[in-house]
GROMACS .gro file of C-alpha atoms in nm:
model
   95
    1MET     CA    1   7.700  11.940   3.908
    2ASN     CA    2   8.043  11.759   3.709
    3ALA     CA    3   8.315  11.675   3.894
    4VAL     CA    4   8.461  11.986   3.751
    5THR     CA    5   8.206  12.264   3.849
    6ALA     CA    6   8.207  12.118   4.206
    7ARG     CA    7   8.616  12.151   4.233
    8ILE     CA    8   8.590  12.528   4.061
    9THR     CA    9   8.298  12.643   4.284
   10GLY     CA   10   8.471  12.505   4.570
   11TYR     CA   11   8.816  12.690   4.507
   12VAL     CA   12   8.640  12.994   4.419
   13LEU     CA   13   8.439  12.965   4.791
   14SER     CA   14   8.767  12.871   4.978
   15LEU     CA   15   8.981  13.100   4.841
   16THR     CA   16   8.671  13.410   4.924
   17LEU     CA   17   8.651  13.276   5.313
   18THR     CA   18   9.058  13.275   5.312
   19CYS     CA   19   9.064  13.629   5.188
   20LEU     CA   20   8.758  13.748   5.402
   21ALA     CA   21   8.941  13.610   5.702
   22TYR     CA   22   9.263  13.776   5.581
   23PHE     CA   23   9.129  14.141   5.553
   24ILE     CA   24   8.934  14.115   5.906
   25ILE     CA   25   9.257  14.028   6.057
   26VAL     CA   26   9.462  14.301   5.880
   27GLN     CA   27   9.225  14.564   5.831
   28PRO     CA   28   8.994  14.534   6.166
   29GLU     CA   29   8.904  14.917   6.116
   30PHE     CA   30   8.807  14.874   5.759
   31PHE     CA   31   8.523  14.600   5.877
   32GLY     CA   32   8.483  14.816   6.250
   33PHE     CA   33   8.441  14.464   6.386
   34ALA     CA   34   8.514  14.473   6.806
   35ASN     CA   35   8.793  14.252   6.938
   36ARG     CA   36   8.542  13.942   7.085
   37PHE     CA   37   8.334  13.995   6.755
   38ALA     CA   38   8.580  13.929   6.516
   39VAL     CA   39   8.778  13.608   6.675
   40THR     CA   40   8.370  13.534   6.631
   41VAL     CA   41   8.369  13.606   6.242
   42ILE     CA   42   8.664  13.396   6.240
   43PHE     CA   43   8.553  13.124   6.371
   44GLY     CA   44   8.220  13.136   6.158
   45LEU     CA   45   8.435  13.132   5.862
   46ALA     CA   46   8.644  12.911   5.969
   47LEU     CA   47   8.336  12.644   5.980
   48ALA     CA   48   8.188  12.781   5.691
   49GLN     CA   49   8.566  12.679   5.483
   50SER     CA   50   8.498  12.374   5.684
   51VAL     CA   51   8.143  12.310   5.528
   52VAL     CA   52   8.287  12.418   5.184
   53GLN     CA   53   8.609  12.132   5.237
   54LEU     CA   54   8.326  11.874   5.318
   55LEU     CA   55   8.095  11.931   5.002
   56PHE     CA   56   8.332  12.032   4.757
   57PHE     CA   57   8.673  11.805   4.787
   58ILE     CA   58   8.650  11.562   5.073
   59ASP     CA   59   8.353  11.299   4.866
   60VAL     CA   60   8.210  11.210   5.235
   61TRP     CA   61   7.881  11.161   5.096
   62HIS     CA   62   7.920  10.979   4.756
   63GLU     CA   63   8.143  10.682   4.905
   64LYS     CA   64   8.043  10.319   4.937
   65SER     CA   65   8.196  10.332   5.309
   66THR     CA   66   7.973  10.673   5.438
   67TYR     CA   67   7.934  10.545   5.764
   68TRP     CA   68   8.358  10.493   5.807
   69ASN     CA   69   8.412  10.821   5.583
   70LEU     CA   70   8.137  10.983   5.880
   71THR     CA   71   8.321  10.824   6.177
   72LEU     CA   72   8.686  10.938   6.077
   73PHE     CA   73   8.531  11.267   6.037
   74VAL     CA   74   8.351  11.306   6.341
   75SER     CA   75   8.644  11.214   6.465
   76THR     CA   76   8.905  11.452   6.351
   77ALA     CA   77   8.680  11.715   6.402
   78SER     CA   78   8.664  11.642   6.792
   79ILE     CA   79   9.051  11.635   6.783
   80VAL     CA   80   9.069  11.994   6.635
   81PHE     CA   81   8.799  12.085   6.832
   82ILE     CA   82   8.961  11.952   7.173
   83VAL     CA   83   9.310  12.157   7.015
   84ILE     CA   84   9.125  12.435   6.943
   85PHE     CA   85   8.979  12.502   7.237
   86PHE     CA   86   9.241  12.391   7.525
   87SER     CA   87   9.459  12.656   7.300
   88ILE     CA   88   9.232  12.973   7.394
   89LEU     CA   89   9.222  12.850   7.750
   90ILE     CA   90   9.566  12.862   7.818
   91ILE     CA   91   9.626  13.215   7.576
   92ASN     CA   92   9.339  13.361   7.827
   93HIS     CA   93   9.542  13.195   8.115
   94LEU     CA   94   9.910  13.371   7.976
   95ASN     CA   95   9.758  13.701   8.026
   0.00000   0.00000   0.00000
């Protein structure tokens, strides 16, 4: 797959995942999801979005210094996970 095809495929997949997440939040009755399941689906879509971004836009696997790119990616993902986890923890304790 050449670079232009990969970018277009990544863009279409990213746009589709983003629109799907948006419509799950805006029109939950259309999908018939319970709140807990909708949150789980949103997290799954976010994970899929991350994988699409990693594969199609961030050339982690094609660079010469893959070790450093992978280390940077794992540390960034860890920080994002910590921020999200503790944000959810704080929000749940506010209720």
